CSV table of C-alpha atoms and ligand atoms in Angstrom, one decimal:
chain,number,residue,atom,x,y,z
A,21,MET,CA,17.3,1.1,-158.4
A,22,ILE,CA,16.8,-2.5,-157.2
A,23,LYS,CA,16.9,-3.5,-153.5
A,24,VAL,CA,16.7,-7.0,-152.3
A,25,ALA,CA,15.2,-7.1,-148.8
A,26,LYS,CA,15.8,-10.2,-146.7
A,27,PHE,CA,13.8,-10.5,-143.4
A,28,GLY,CA,15.1,-12.9,-140.8
A,29,GLY,CA,13.1,-15.1,-138.5
A,30,SER,CA,12.5,-12.6,-135.7
A,31,SER,CA,11.3,-10.1,-138.4
A,32,VAL,CA,8.5,-12.4,-139.4
A,33,ALA,CA,7.8,-14.1,-136.1
A,34,ASP,CA,4.2,-12.9,-135.6
A,35,ALA,CA,1.5,-10.6,-137.0
A,36,GLY,CA,3.0,-7.5,-135.5
A,37,GLN,CA,6.3,-8.2,-137.2
A,38,PHE,CA,4.5,-8.9,-140.5
A,39,LYS,CA,3.0,-5.4,-140.3
A,40,LYS,CA,6.4,-3.9,-139.8
A,41,VAL,CA,7.7,-5.7,-142.8
A,42,LYS,CA,4.8,-4.4,-144.9
A,43,ASP,CA,5.5,-0.8,-143.8
A,44,ILE,CA,9.2,-1.2,-144.7
A,45,VAL,CA,8.5,-2.8,-148.1
A,46,ARG,CA,5.8,-0.2,-148.9
A,47,SER,CA,7.9,2.7,-147.9
A,48,ASP,CA,10.3,2.2,-150.8
A,49,PRO,CA,9.2,1.3,-154.3
A,50,ASP,CA,12.7,-0.1,-155.0
A,51,ARG,CA,12.0,-2.9,-152.5
A,52,ARG,CA,10.4,-5.3,-155.0
A,53,PHE,CA,12.2,-8.5,-154.1
A,54,VAL,CA,11.6,-9.9,-150.7
A,55,VAL,CA,13.3,-13.0,-149.1
A,56,VAL,CA,12.0,-14.4,-145.8
A,57,SER,CA,13.2,-16.9,-143.2
A,58,ALA,CA,10.8,-19.2,-141.4
A,59,ALA,CA,9.0,-17.5,-138.5
A,60,GLY,CA,11.4,-17.3,-135.6
A,61,LYS,CA,11.1,-16.6,-131.9
A,62,ARG,CA,8.4,-14.2,-130.7
A,63,PHE,CA,10.0,-14.0,-127.2
A,64,SER,CA,13.2,-15.3,-125.8
A,65,ASP,CA,12.2,-18.8,-124.8
A,66,ASP,CA,9.9,-19.3,-127.8
A,67,ASN,CA,10.9,-21.8,-130.6
A,68,LYS,CA,11.9,-21.1,-134.1
A,69,ILE,CA,9.7,-23.0,-136.7
A,70,THR,CA,12.9,-24.4,-138.2
A,71,ASP,CA,13.9,-25.9,-134.9
A,72,LEU,CA,10.4,-27.4,-134.5
A,73,LEU,CA,10.6,-29.0,-138.0
A,74,LEU,CA,14.0,-30.4,-137.2
A,75,LEU,CA,12.4,-31.9,-134.1
A,76,VAL,CA,9.6,-33.4,-136.3
A,77,ASN,CA,12.4,-35.2,-138.3
A,78,ALA,CA,13.9,-36.5,-135.1
A,79,HIS,CA,10.5,-37.9,-134.1
A,80,ILE,CA,10.0,-39.6,-137.4
A,81,ASN,CA,13.5,-41.0,-137.2
A,82,TYR,CA,12.8,-42.6,-133.8
A,83,HIS,CA,9.3,-43.6,-134.7
A,84,VAL,CA,7.8,-41.3,-132.1
A,85,ASP,CA,4.4,-39.8,-132.8
A,86,CYS,CA,4.6,-36.1,-133.7
A,87,THR,CA,0.9,-35.2,-134.2
A,88,SER,CA,0.9,-32.7,-131.4
A,89,LEU,CA,4.1,-31.1,-132.5
A,90,LEU,CA,2.7,-30.7,-136.0
A,91,ALA,CA,-0.4,-29.2,-134.5
A,92,ASP,CA,1.6,-26.6,-132.6
A,93,ILE,CA,3.4,-25.6,-135.8
A,94,GLU,CA,0.1,-25.4,-137.7
A,95,GLU,CA,-1.4,-23.2,-135.0
A,96,ARG,CA,1.4,-20.7,-135.4
A,97,PHE,CA,0.7,-20.3,-139.1
A,98,VAL,CA,-3.1,-20.4,-138.6
A,99,GLU,CA,-2.8,-17.6,-136.0
A,100,LEU,CA,-0.7,-15.5,-138.3
A,101,ALA,CA,-3.2,-15.8,-141.1
A,102,ARG,CA,-6.1,-15.2,-138.9
A,103,GLU,CA,-4.7,-12.0,-137.3
A,104,LEU,CA,-3.6,-10.6,-140.6
A,105,GLY,CA,-6.8,-11.5,-142.5
A,106,ILE,CA,-4.9,-13.7,-145.0
A,107,LYS,CA,-7.3,-15.8,-147.2
A,108,TYR,CA,-4.7,-18.5,-148.2
A,109,PRO,CA,-6.2,-21.8,-146.9
A,110,ILE,CA,-3.3,-22.3,-144.6
A,111,ALA,CA,-4.9,-24.9,-142.3
A,112,GLN,CA,-5.9,-27.1,-145.2
A,113,LYS,CA,-2.5,-26.8,-146.9
A,114,PHE,CA,-0.6,-27.5,-143.7
A,115,GLU,CA,-2.8,-30.6,-143.1
A,116,GLU,CA,-2.1,-31.9,-146.6
A,117,PHE,CA,1.6,-31.6,-145.8
A,118,SER,CA,1.2,-33.2,-142.4
A,119,SER,CA,-0.8,-36.1,-143.7
A,120,VAL,CA,2.1,-37.3,-146.0
A,121,ILE,CA,4.9,-36.3,-143.7
A,122,LYS,CA,6.4,-39.7,-143.4
A,123,SER,CA,6.9,-39.9,-147.2
A,124,LEU,CA,8.8,-36.6,-147.3
A,125,SER,CA,12.6,-36.1,-147.1
A,126,PRO,CA,14.0,-34.4,-144.0
A,127,GLU,CA,15.2,-31.5,-146.1
A,128,TYR,CA,11.8,-31.0,-147.7
A,129,ILE,CA,10.1,-31.1,-144.2
A,130,VAL,CA,12.5,-28.4,-142.8
A,131,SER,CA,12.1,-26.2,-145.9
A,132,ARG,CA,8.4,-25.9,-145.3
A,133,GLY,CA,9.1,-23.4,-142.5
A,134,GLU,CA,10.2,-20.8,-145.1
A,135,TRP,CA,7.8,-22.0,-147.7
A,136,PHE,CA,4.7,-21.4,-145.6
A,137,THR,CA,6.0,-18.2,-144.1
A,138,ALA,CA,6.7,-16.8,-147.6
A,139,ARG,CA,3.3,-17.9,-148.9
A,140,LEU,CA,1.6,-15.9,-146.2
A,141,MET,CA,4.0,-13.0,-146.6
A,142,ALA,CA,3.4,-12.9,-150.4
A,143,GLU,CA,-0.4,-12.6,-150.0
A,144,TYR,CA,0.0,-10.1,-147.2
A,145,LEU,CA,2.2,-7.9,-149.2
A,146,GLY,CA,0.1,-8.4,-152.4
A,147,LEU,CA,3.2,-9.8,-154.3
A,148,PRO,CA,3.5,-13.0,-156.3
A,149,PHE,CA,5.1,-16.0,-154.5
A,150,LEU,CA,8.2,-17.6,-156.1
A,151,ASP,CA,9.0,-21.0,-154.8
A,152,ALA,CA,12.8,-21.3,-154.1
A,153,ALA,CA,12.6,-24.8,-155.7
A,154,ASP,CA,12.0,-23.0,-159.0
A,155,ALA,CA,14.7,-20.4,-158.5
A,156,ILE,CA,17.7,-21.5,-156.5
A,157,VAL,CA,19.3,-24.4,-158.3
A,158,PHE,CA,21.7,-26.7,-156.4
A,159,HIS,CA,24.2,-29.2,-157.8
A,160,HIS,CA,23.9,-32.7,-156.3
A,161,ASP,CA,27.0,-32.0,-154.2
A,162,GLY,CA,25.2,-29.2,-152.4
A,163,THR,CA,26.9,-26.2,-154.2
A,164,ILE,CA,24.9,-23.7,-156.1
A,165,ASP,CA,24.5,-23.9,-159.9
A,166,THR,CA,25.1,-20.2,-160.4
A,167,GLU,CA,24.2,-20.1,-164.1
A,168,ARG,CA,20.9,-22.1,-163.9
A,169,THR,CA,19.9,-20.0,-160.8
A,170,ALA,CA,20.6,-16.8,-162.7
A,171,THR,CA,18.5,-18.0,-165.7
A,172,GLN,CA,15.6,-19.1,-163.4
A,173,VAL,CA,15.6,-15.8,-161.5
A,174,LYS,CA,15.6,-13.7,-164.6
A,175,ASP,CA,12.7,-15.7,-166.0
A,176,ALA,CA,10.8,-15.2,-162.8
A,177,VAL,CA,11.4,-11.4,-163.0
A,178,GLN,CA,10.1,-11.4,-166.6
A,179,ARG,CA,7.0,-13.4,-165.6
A,180,LEU,CA,6.2,-11.9,-162.2
A,181,GLY,CA,7.8,-8.5,-162.0
A,182,SER,CA,8.4,-8.7,-158.3
A,183,PHE,CA,8.0,-11.5,-155.8
A,184,VAL,CA,8.5,-13.0,-152.3
A,185,LEU,CA,11.0,-15.8,-152.2
A,186,PRO,CA,11.5,-18.2,-149.3
A,187,GLY,CA,15.1,-18.4,-148.1
A,188,PHE,CA,17.2,-21.3,-146.9
A,189,TYR,CA,16.5,-23.9,-149.6
A,190,GLY,CA,16.5,-24.6,-153.3
A,191,ALA,CA,16.4,-27.7,-155.4
A,192,THR,CA,18.5,-29.8,-157.8
A,193,VAL,CA,17.4,-30.0,-161.5
A,194,ASP,CA,15.5,-33.2,-160.7
A,195,GLY,CA,13.5,-31.3,-158.0
A,196,THR,CA,15.1,-32.7,-154.8
A,197,ILE,CA,15.0,-30.1,-152.1
A,198,LYS,CA,18.3,-29.0,-150.6
A,199,LEU,CA,19.0,-26.8,-147.6
A,200,PHE,CA,21.8,-24.3,-146.9
A,201,GLN,CA,23.4,-24.3,-143.5
A,202,ARG,CA,21.6,-22.9,-140.6
A,203,GLY,CA,21.0,-19.2,-141.0
A,204,GLY,CA,21.1,-19.8,-144.8
A,205,GLY,CA,18.3,-17.4,-145.6
A,206,ASP,CA,21.1,-14.8,-145.7
A,207,ILE,CA,22.7,-16.8,-148.5
A,208,THR,CA,19.5,-16.9,-150.5
A,209,GLY,CA,19.2,-13.1,-150.2
A,210,ALA,CA,22.8,-12.7,-151.4
A,211,ILE,CA,22.3,-15.0,-154.4
A,212,LEU,CA,19.2,-13.2,-155.4
A,213,ALA,CA,20.8,-9.8,-155.1
A,214,ARG,CA,23.6,-11.0,-157.4
A,215,CYS,CA,21.3,-12.5,-160.0
A,216,LEU,CA,19.2,-9.3,-160.1
A,217,ASP,CA,22.3,-7.2,-160.2
A,218,ALA,CA,20.8,-5.3,-157.2
A,219,ASP,CA,22.1,-2.0,-156.0
A,220,VAL,CA,22.0,-3.1,-152.4
A,221,TYR,CA,21.3,-6.2,-150.4
A,222,GLU,CA,19.3,-5.2,-147.4
A,223,ASN,CA,19.4,-7.7,-144.5
A,224,TRP,CA,16.6,-6.9,-142.0
A,225,THR,CA,17.1,-8.3,-138.5
A,226,ASP,CA,16.5,-7.6,-134.8
A,227,VAL,CA,19.6,-5.4,-134.1
A,228,SER,CA,20.4,-2.0,-135.4
A,229,GLY,CA,23.5,-3.1,-137.2
A,230,PHE,CA,26.7,-4.9,-136.6
A,231,LEU,CA,27.9,-4.2,-133.1
A,232,SER,CA,31.5,-3.6,-132.2
A,233,ALA,CA,31.4,-6.4,-129.6
A,234,ASP,CA,29.1,-9.1,-128.4
A,235,PRO,CA,26.4,-7.4,-126.3
A,236,ARG,CA,26.4,-10.4,-123.9
A,237,ILE,CA,30.0,-9.5,-123.0
A,238,VAL,CA,30.2,-5.7,-123.4
A,239,ASP,CA,27.5,-3.4,-122.1
A,240,ASN,CA,25.8,-1.5,-124.9
A,241,PRO,CA,28.6,-1.8,-127.5
A,242,ARG,CA,28.8,0.8,-130.3
A,243,THR,CA,27.2,0.1,-133.6
A,244,ILE,CA,29.6,-0.1,-136.5
A,245,HIS,CA,28.2,2.1,-139.3
A,246,ARG,CA,30.7,1.2,-142.0
A,247,ILE,CA,32.7,-2.0,-142.3
A,248,THR,CA,34.6,-3.7,-145.1
A,249,PHE,CA,33.9,-7.3,-146.3
A,250,ASP,CA,37.3,-8.4,-144.9
A,251,GLU,CA,36.7,-6.9,-141.5
A,252,MET,CA,33.3,-8.5,-141.4
A,253,ARG,CA,34.8,-11.9,-142.4
A,254,GLU,CA,37.2,-11.7,-139.5
A,255,LEU,CA,34.6,-10.8,-137.0
A,256,SER,CA,32.0,-13.3,-138.2
A,257,TYR,CA,34.5,-16.1,-138.3
A,258,MET,CA,35.3,-15.3,-134.6
A,259,GLY,CA,31.7,-15.5,-133.6
A,260,ALA,CA,30.0,-12.2,-134.4
A,261,SER,CA,27.3,-13.9,-136.3
A,262,VAL,CA,24.8,-11.4,-137.5
A,263,LEU,CA,25.1,-12.7,-141.1
A,264,GLN,CA,25.6,-16.2,-142.1
A,265,GLU,CA,29.3,-16.6,-142.9
A,266,GLU,CA,28.9,-17.7,-146.5
A,267,ALA,CA,26.4,-14.9,-147.3
A,268,ILE,CA,29.0,-12.3,-148.3
A,269,PHE,CA,30.6,-14.2,-151.2
A,270,PRO,CA,27.9,-13.9,-153.9
A,271,VAL,CA,27.5,-10.1,-153.5
A,272,ARG,CA,31.1,-9.3,-152.7
A,273,GLU,CA,32.3,-10.7,-156.0
A,274,VAL,CA,30.2,-8.3,-158.0
A,275,GLY,CA,30.5,-5.3,-155.7
A,276,ILE,CA,27.0,-5.1,-154.2
A,277,PRO,CA,27.0,-3.6,-150.7
A,278,ILE,CA,25.1,-5.3,-147.8
A,279,GLN,CA,23.1,-3.1,-145.5
A,280,ILE,CA,22.1,-4.5,-142.1
A,281,LYS,CA,18.9,-2.9,-140.8
A,282,ASN,CA,16.6,-3.3,-137.8
A,283,THR,CA,13.0,-4.3,-138.6
A,284,ASN,CA,12.0,-2.9,-135.2
A,285,ARG,CA,13.9,0.4,-135.6
A,286,PRO,CA,13.9,1.1,-139.4
A,287,ASP,CA,14.9,4.7,-138.7
A,288,LYS,CA,18.3,3.6,-137.4
A,289,ARG,CA,21.2,3.9,-139.8
A,290,GLY,CA,22.3,0.2,-139.5
A,291,THR,CA,25.6,-1.0,-140.9
A,292,ILE,CA,26.8,-0.9,-144.5
A,293,ILE,CA,29.3,-3.5,-145.6
A,294,ARG,CA,31.4,-2.8,-148.7
A,295,GLU,CA,34.7,-3.7,-150.3
A,296,THR,CA,36.2,-0.5,-149.0
A,297,ALA,CA,34.7,1.8,-146.3
A,298,GLU,CA,35.1,5.4,-147.4
A,299,GLU,CA,36.9,7.4,-144.9
A,300,GLY,CA,35.6,10.3,-143.0
A,301,ALA,CA,36.6,12.4,-140.0
A,302,GLN,CA,35.2,9.7,-137.8
A,303,GLU,CA,37.5,6.8,-138.7
A,304,HIS,CA,38.0,4.5,-135.8
A,305,LEU,CA,41.2,2.6,-135.1
A,306,ILE,CA,39.4,-0.5,-134.2
A,307,THR,CA,36.3,-1.6,-135.9
A,308,GLY,CA,35.2,-4.4,-133.7
A,309,ILE,CA,36.3,-7.2,-131.3
A,310,ALA,CA,35.1,-10.8,-131.4
A,311,GLY,CA,36.3,-14.0,-130.0
A,312,LYS,CA,35.7,-17.7,-129.1
A,313,LYS,CA,36.7,-20.0,-126.4
A,314,ASP,CA,37.9,-23.5,-126.2
A,315,PHE,CA,40.8,-23.6,-128.7
A,316,LEU,CA,43.9,-25.7,-128.2
A,317,ALA,CA,47.5,-24.9,-129.3
A,318,VAL,CA,50.3,-27.3,-129.9
A,319,HIS,CA,53.7,-25.4,-129.7
A,320,VAL,CA,56.6,-27.1,-131.4
A,321,GLN,CA,60.2,-26.0,-130.7
A,322,LYS,CA,63.1,-27.3,-132.9
A,323,ALA,CA,66.5,-25.7,-133.1
A,324,HIS,CA,67.5,-24.5,-136.6
A,325,MET,CA,64.0,-25.1,-137.8
A,326,SER,CA,64.2,-22.0,-139.8
A,327,ASN,CA,66.8,-23.8,-142.0
A,328,ALA,CA,64.9,-27.0,-142.3
A,329,VAL,CA,62.5,-27.3,-145.2
A,330,GLY,CA,59.0,-28.8,-144.7
A,331,VAL,CA,58.7,-29.1,-140.9
A,332,ILE,CA,55.5,-27.0,-140.8
A,333,ARG,CA,54.1,-28.9,-143.8
A,334,ARG,CA,54.7,-32.2,-142.2
A,335,ALA,CA,53.1,-31.0,-139.0
A,336,LEU,CA,50.0,-29.8,-140.9
A,337,GLY,CA,49.9,-33.1,-142.8
A,338,ILE,CA,49.5,-34.9,-139.4
A,339,PHE,CA,46.5,-32.8,-138.6
A,340,GLU,CA,45.1,-33.3,-142.0
A,341,ARG,CA,45.4,-37.1,-141.6
A,342,TYR,CA,43.2,-36.8,-138.5
A,343,GLY,CA,40.7,-34.7,-140.4
A,344,VAL,CA,41.3,-31.7,-138.2
A,345,SER,CA,41.1,-28.2,-139.6
A,346,VAL,CA,43.8,-25.8,-138.5
A,347,GLU,CA,42.7,-22.3,-137.4
A,348,HIS,CA,46.0,-20.5,-137.0
A,349,ILE,CA,49.8,-21.1,-137.3
A,350,PRO,CA,51.7,-18.6,-135.3
A,351,THR,CA,55.4,-18.9,-136.1
A,352,GLY,CA,58.7,-17.9,-134.5
A,353,VAL,CA,62.2,-18.4,-135.8
A,354,ASP,CA,62.7,-21.9,-134.3
A,355,SER,CA,59.2,-22.6,-133.2
A,356,PHE,CA,55.6,-22.6,-134.4
A,357,GLY,CA,52.2,-23.4,-133.0
A,358,VAL,CA,49.2,-25.1,-134.5
A,359,VAL,CA,45.9,-23.8,-133.1
A,360,VAL,CA,42.8,-26.0,-133.5
A,361,ASN,CA,39.3,-26.1,-132.1
A,362,GLY,CA,39.5,-28.1,-128.8
A,363,ALA,CA,36.4,-30.1,-129.6
A,364,ASP,CA,37.9,-31.3,-132.9
A,365,VAL,CA,40.8,-33.1,-131.2
A,366,LYS,CA,39.1,-34.2,-128.1
A,367,ASP,CA,39.8,-37.9,-128.7
A,368,THR,CA,42.8,-37.7,-130.9
A,369,ILE,CA,45.2,-35.1,-129.5
A,370,TYR,CA,47.5,-37.6,-127.8
A,371,SER,CA,47.8,-39.6,-131.0
A,372,ILE,CA,48.5,-36.5,-132.9
A,373,ILE,CA,51.3,-35.4,-130.5
A,374,ASN,CA,52.7,-38.9,-130.6
A,375,ASP,CA,52.9,-38.7,-134.5
A,376,MET,CA,54.5,-35.3,-134.2
A,377,GLN,CA,57.2,-36.7,-131.9
A,378,GLN,CA,57.9,-39.5,-134.4
A,379,GLU,CA,57.8,-37.5,-137.6
A,380,LEU,CA,59.2,-34.1,-136.6
A,381,LYS,CA,61.7,-35.1,-133.9
A,382,PRO,CA,61.2,-31.7,-132.2
A,383,ASP,CA,63.2,-30.5,-129.2
A,384,SER,CA,59.9,-29.9,-127.3
A,385,ILE,CA,56.2,-29.9,-127.8
A,386,ASN,CA,53.8,-28.3,-125.4
A,387,LEU,CA,50.2,-28.1,-125.3
A,388,VAL,CA,48.0,-25.1,-124.2
A,389,ASP,CA,44.4,-26.0,-123.9
A,390,LYS,CA,41.3,-24.0,-122.7
A,391,LEU,CA,42.6,-21.2,-124.9
A,392,ALA,CA,40.3,-18.4,-125.9
A,393,LEU,CA,41.1,-16.4,-129.1
A,394,ILE,CA,40.2,-12.7,-129.4
A,395,SER,CA,40.3,-11.0,-132.7
A,396,VAL,CA,40.8,-7.2,-132.6
A,397,VAL,CA,39.8,-6.0,-136.1
A,398,GLY,CA,40.4,-2.7,-137.8
A,399,ARG,CA,41.2,-1.7,-141.3
A,400,ASN,CA,43.1,1.3,-140.0
A,401,MET,CA,45.5,-0.6,-137.7
A,402,SER,CA,48.0,-1.1,-140.5
A,403,ARG,CA,48.5,2.6,-140.7
A,404,ARG,CA,49.0,2.9,-137.0
A,405,PRO,CA,52.3,1.2,-136.0
A,406,GLY,CA,52.4,0.0,-132.4
A,407,THR,CA,48.7,-1.0,-132.1
A,408,SER,CA,49.5,-4.6,-131.2
A,409,GLY,CA,52.0,-3.4,-128.6
A,410,ARG,CA,49.2,-1.3,-127.0
A,411,VAL,CA,46.8,-4.2,-127.1
A,412,PHE,CA,49.3,-6.3,-125.2
A,413,GLY,CA,50.0,-3.4,-122.9
A,414,VAL,CA,46.4,-3.1,-121.8
A,415,LEU,CA,46.1,-6.8,-121.2
A,416,GLY,CA,49.3,-6.8,-119.2
A,417,GLU,CA,48.1,-3.9,-117.1
A,418,ALA,CA,45.0,-5.8,-116.3
A,419,GLY,CA,47.1,-8.8,-115.2
A,420,ILE,CA,45.9,-11.0,-118.1
A,421,ASN,CA,48.4,-13.5,-119.3
A,422,ILE,CA,48.8,-13.7,-123.1
A,423,ARG,CA,49.2,-17.3,-124.3
A,424,MET,CA,49.6,-16.6,-128.0
A,425,ILE,CA,49.6,-13.8,-130.6
A,426,THR,CA,49.2,-13.7,-134.3
A,427,GLN,CA,48.3,-11.2,-137.0
A,428,SER,CA,46.3,-11.7,-140.1
A,429,SER,CA,48.2,-11.3,-143.4
A,430,GLN,CA,46.5,-8.1,-144.4
A,431,GLU,CA,47.2,-6.6,-141.0
A,432,ILE,CA,43.5,-5.9,-140.4
A,433,SER,CA,43.4,-8.1,-137.3
A,434,ILE,CA,45.5,-8.9,-134.3
A,435,ILE,CA,44.6,-12.2,-132.6
A,436,VAL,CA,45.5,-12.8,-129.0
A,437,GLY,CA,45.1,-16.0,-127.1
A,438,VAL,CA,44.2,-15.9,-123.4
A,439,ASN,CA,43.0,-18.4,-120.9
A,440,ASN,CA,39.3,-19.2,-121.2
A,441,GLU,CA,38.6,-17.7,-117.8
A,442,ASP,CA,40.1,-14.4,-118.8
A,443,PHE,CA,38.1,-14.2,-122.0
A,444,GLU,CA,35.3,-11.8,-121.0
A,445,ARG,CA,37.5,-9.5,-119.0
A,446,ALA,CA,40.1,-9.3,-121.8
A,447,ILE,CA,37.4,-8.3,-124.3
A,448,ASN,CA,36.2,-5.6,-121.9
A,449,VAL,CA,39.6,-4.1,-121.2
A,450,ILE,CA,40.4,-4.0,-124.9
A,451,TYR,CA,37.0,-2.5,-125.6
A,452,GLU,CA,37.4,0.1,-122.9
A,453,LYS,CA,40.8,1.2,-124.1
A,454,PHE,CA,40.2,1.2,-127.8
A,455,VAL,CA,36.5,1.7,-128.4
A,456,SER,CA,35.1,3.6,-125.4
A,457,ASP,CA,38.1,6.0,-125.3
A,458,GLU,CA,37.6,6.8,-128.9
A,459,MET,CA,38.7,10.4,-128.5
A,460,VAL,CA,42.2,9.1,-127.8
A,461,ASP,CA,42.1,6.4,-130.5
A,462,MET,CA,40.5,8.0,-133.5
A,463,VAL,CA,42.8,8.0,-136.4
A,464,ARG,CA,43.3,11.7,-136.9
A,465,GLY,CA,45.9,13.3,-139.2
A,466,GLU,CA,46.1,10.4,-141.7
A,467,VAL,CA,42.4,10.8,-142.5
A,468,GLN,CA,41.1,14.2,-143.1
B,509,ADP,P1,17.9,-13.2,-138.2
B,509,ADP,O1,16.9,-14.1,-137.5
B,509,ADP,O2,17.3,-11.8,-138.5
B,509,ADP,O3,18.6,-13.8,-139.3
B,509,ADP,P2,20.1,-13.7,-136.4
B,509,ADP,O4,19.7,-14.2,-135.1
B,509,ADP,O5,20.6,-14.7,-137.4
B,509,ADP,O6,18.9,-12.8,-137.0
B,509,ADP,O7,21.3,-12.6,-136.3
B,509,ADP,C1,21.1,-11.4,-135.5
B,509,ADP,C2,21.6,-11.7,-134.1
B,509,ADP,O8,23.0,-11.7,-134.1
B,509,ADP,C3,21.4,-10.6,-133.1
B,509,ADP,O9,20.1,-10.7,-132.5
B,509,ADP,C4,22.5,-10.7,-132.1
B,509,ADP,O10,22.1,-11.5,-130.9
B,509,ADP,C5,23.5,-11.6,-132.8
B,509,ADP,N1,24.9,-11.0,-132.8
B,509,ADP,C6,26.0,-11.7,-132.5
B,509,ADP,N2,27.1,-10.9,-132.6
B,509,ADP,C7,26.6,-9.7,-133.0
B,509,ADP,C8,27.3,-8.4,-133.2
B,509,ADP,N3,28.6,-8.2,-133.2
B,509,ADP,N4,26.5,-7.4,-133.6
B,509,ADP,C9,25.1,-7.5,-133.7
B,509,ADP,N5,24.5,-8.7,-133.5
B,509,ADP,C10,25.2,-9.8,-133.1
B,510,LIG,N1,15.3,-20.7,-140.8
B,510,LIG,C1,16.6,-21.1,-141.0
B,510,LIG,C2,17.3,-21.2,-139.7
B,510,LIG,O1,16.7,-21.0,-138.7
B,510,LIG,C3,17.4,-20.2,-142.0
B,510,LIG,C4,17.4,-18.7,-141.6
B,510,LIG,O2,16.9,-18.3,-140.6
B,510,LIG,O3,18.1,-18.0,-142.3
B,510,LIG,O4,18.5,-21.6,-139.7
B,511,MG,MG1,20.1,-15.2,-139.4
């Protein structure tokens, strides 16, 4: 059995966290491949090493001295090594890096957060260190060279047996360091799991799994124990960001499940993410609720539109021309809406509407801004007719005005638009009705 274990920033933030990682890795001989992020926050208003390195770049850019900032970063690594009795000459190595910092690329500088963290972790765990620049191969356009990466990883396994790999970066064939997007250590872990044909991709973080709602909005939300990749996509897209959005693709394609686990509470079950979630007596109607504020919808009404070919295509073409990506297109018989991120059209919305007037000749166009979208996600909803009606019902009873509704094509989510100011309350009433009152809502009968 092969398990890839990726530890996020908070899991490697200080010596105490390193000890927990060691206990976790040592407790299971299948955990032979470890991926780490750069040391993250030790307490809530602490800084992540990655953020500090980005700040170093900004200093260099503006020709501001960053000696003391570099000294702070060095001190964090030095303290880690000292407290853990690690022999690696971290101060000397960090100073070598600092002394040539102005000659280094911004991506190289930021990548050193994971590089130094992984160096220390490798020695602490007694495992070989594998530089991601020798394993994760990028094309020049920033996409991954899957074949070369697989070859490099397999070679490394032959050579080293097991290893600690820094997340978040890789290199092109000519050695130029490239970064993933923020949170990209999750992607490294997924790519490694795929190359190794792992049985599971374990993602160790600071929560005991994927929660059914944002804990900043709902008090103590239930943990989701089993979730499908599709449900997870819907929830992550709408802001439930435990895993980096792109991280599911490499493993999903080859059927490797992802397990979210808590480094601080390894005894907890966590969440398992698979293609299909096997059914048990405890199937829930709704898996989770997520949402985001500040969308904008343009509603277009045009009589006999259902008979006119190409109206929606032309409307979308206008948004494309302005480089705006469209989130949703709720449609009616003679009307449709285009929902976009408010920030994306801040300066262009009136030109866009003007172009729509000219090119579509609609009967009316109206604009709804300060729109919050809430996605109610559940693989079982399609088997329970009337769920959307009940969602609208509870919002109506709470006096919350629904500005828009749409449903995903696989019927695993219902998306409702409400005013920004009703956002938190709407999530809470839906949660209360469908998740807290689970005795009422559990899908019985169909699932035995
Ligand atoms: P790591 O540093 O381990 O990669 P992240 O900060 O990237 O961790 O992701 C974990 C965080 O995701 C949690 O601490 C939590 O604040 C946040 N989060 C957002 N939505 C959810 C959710 N629905 N369930 C669990 N955690 C969530
Ligand atoms: N250290 C990087 C970040 O803070 C990548 C990661 O944490 O996965 O975004
Ligand atoms: Mg993360």
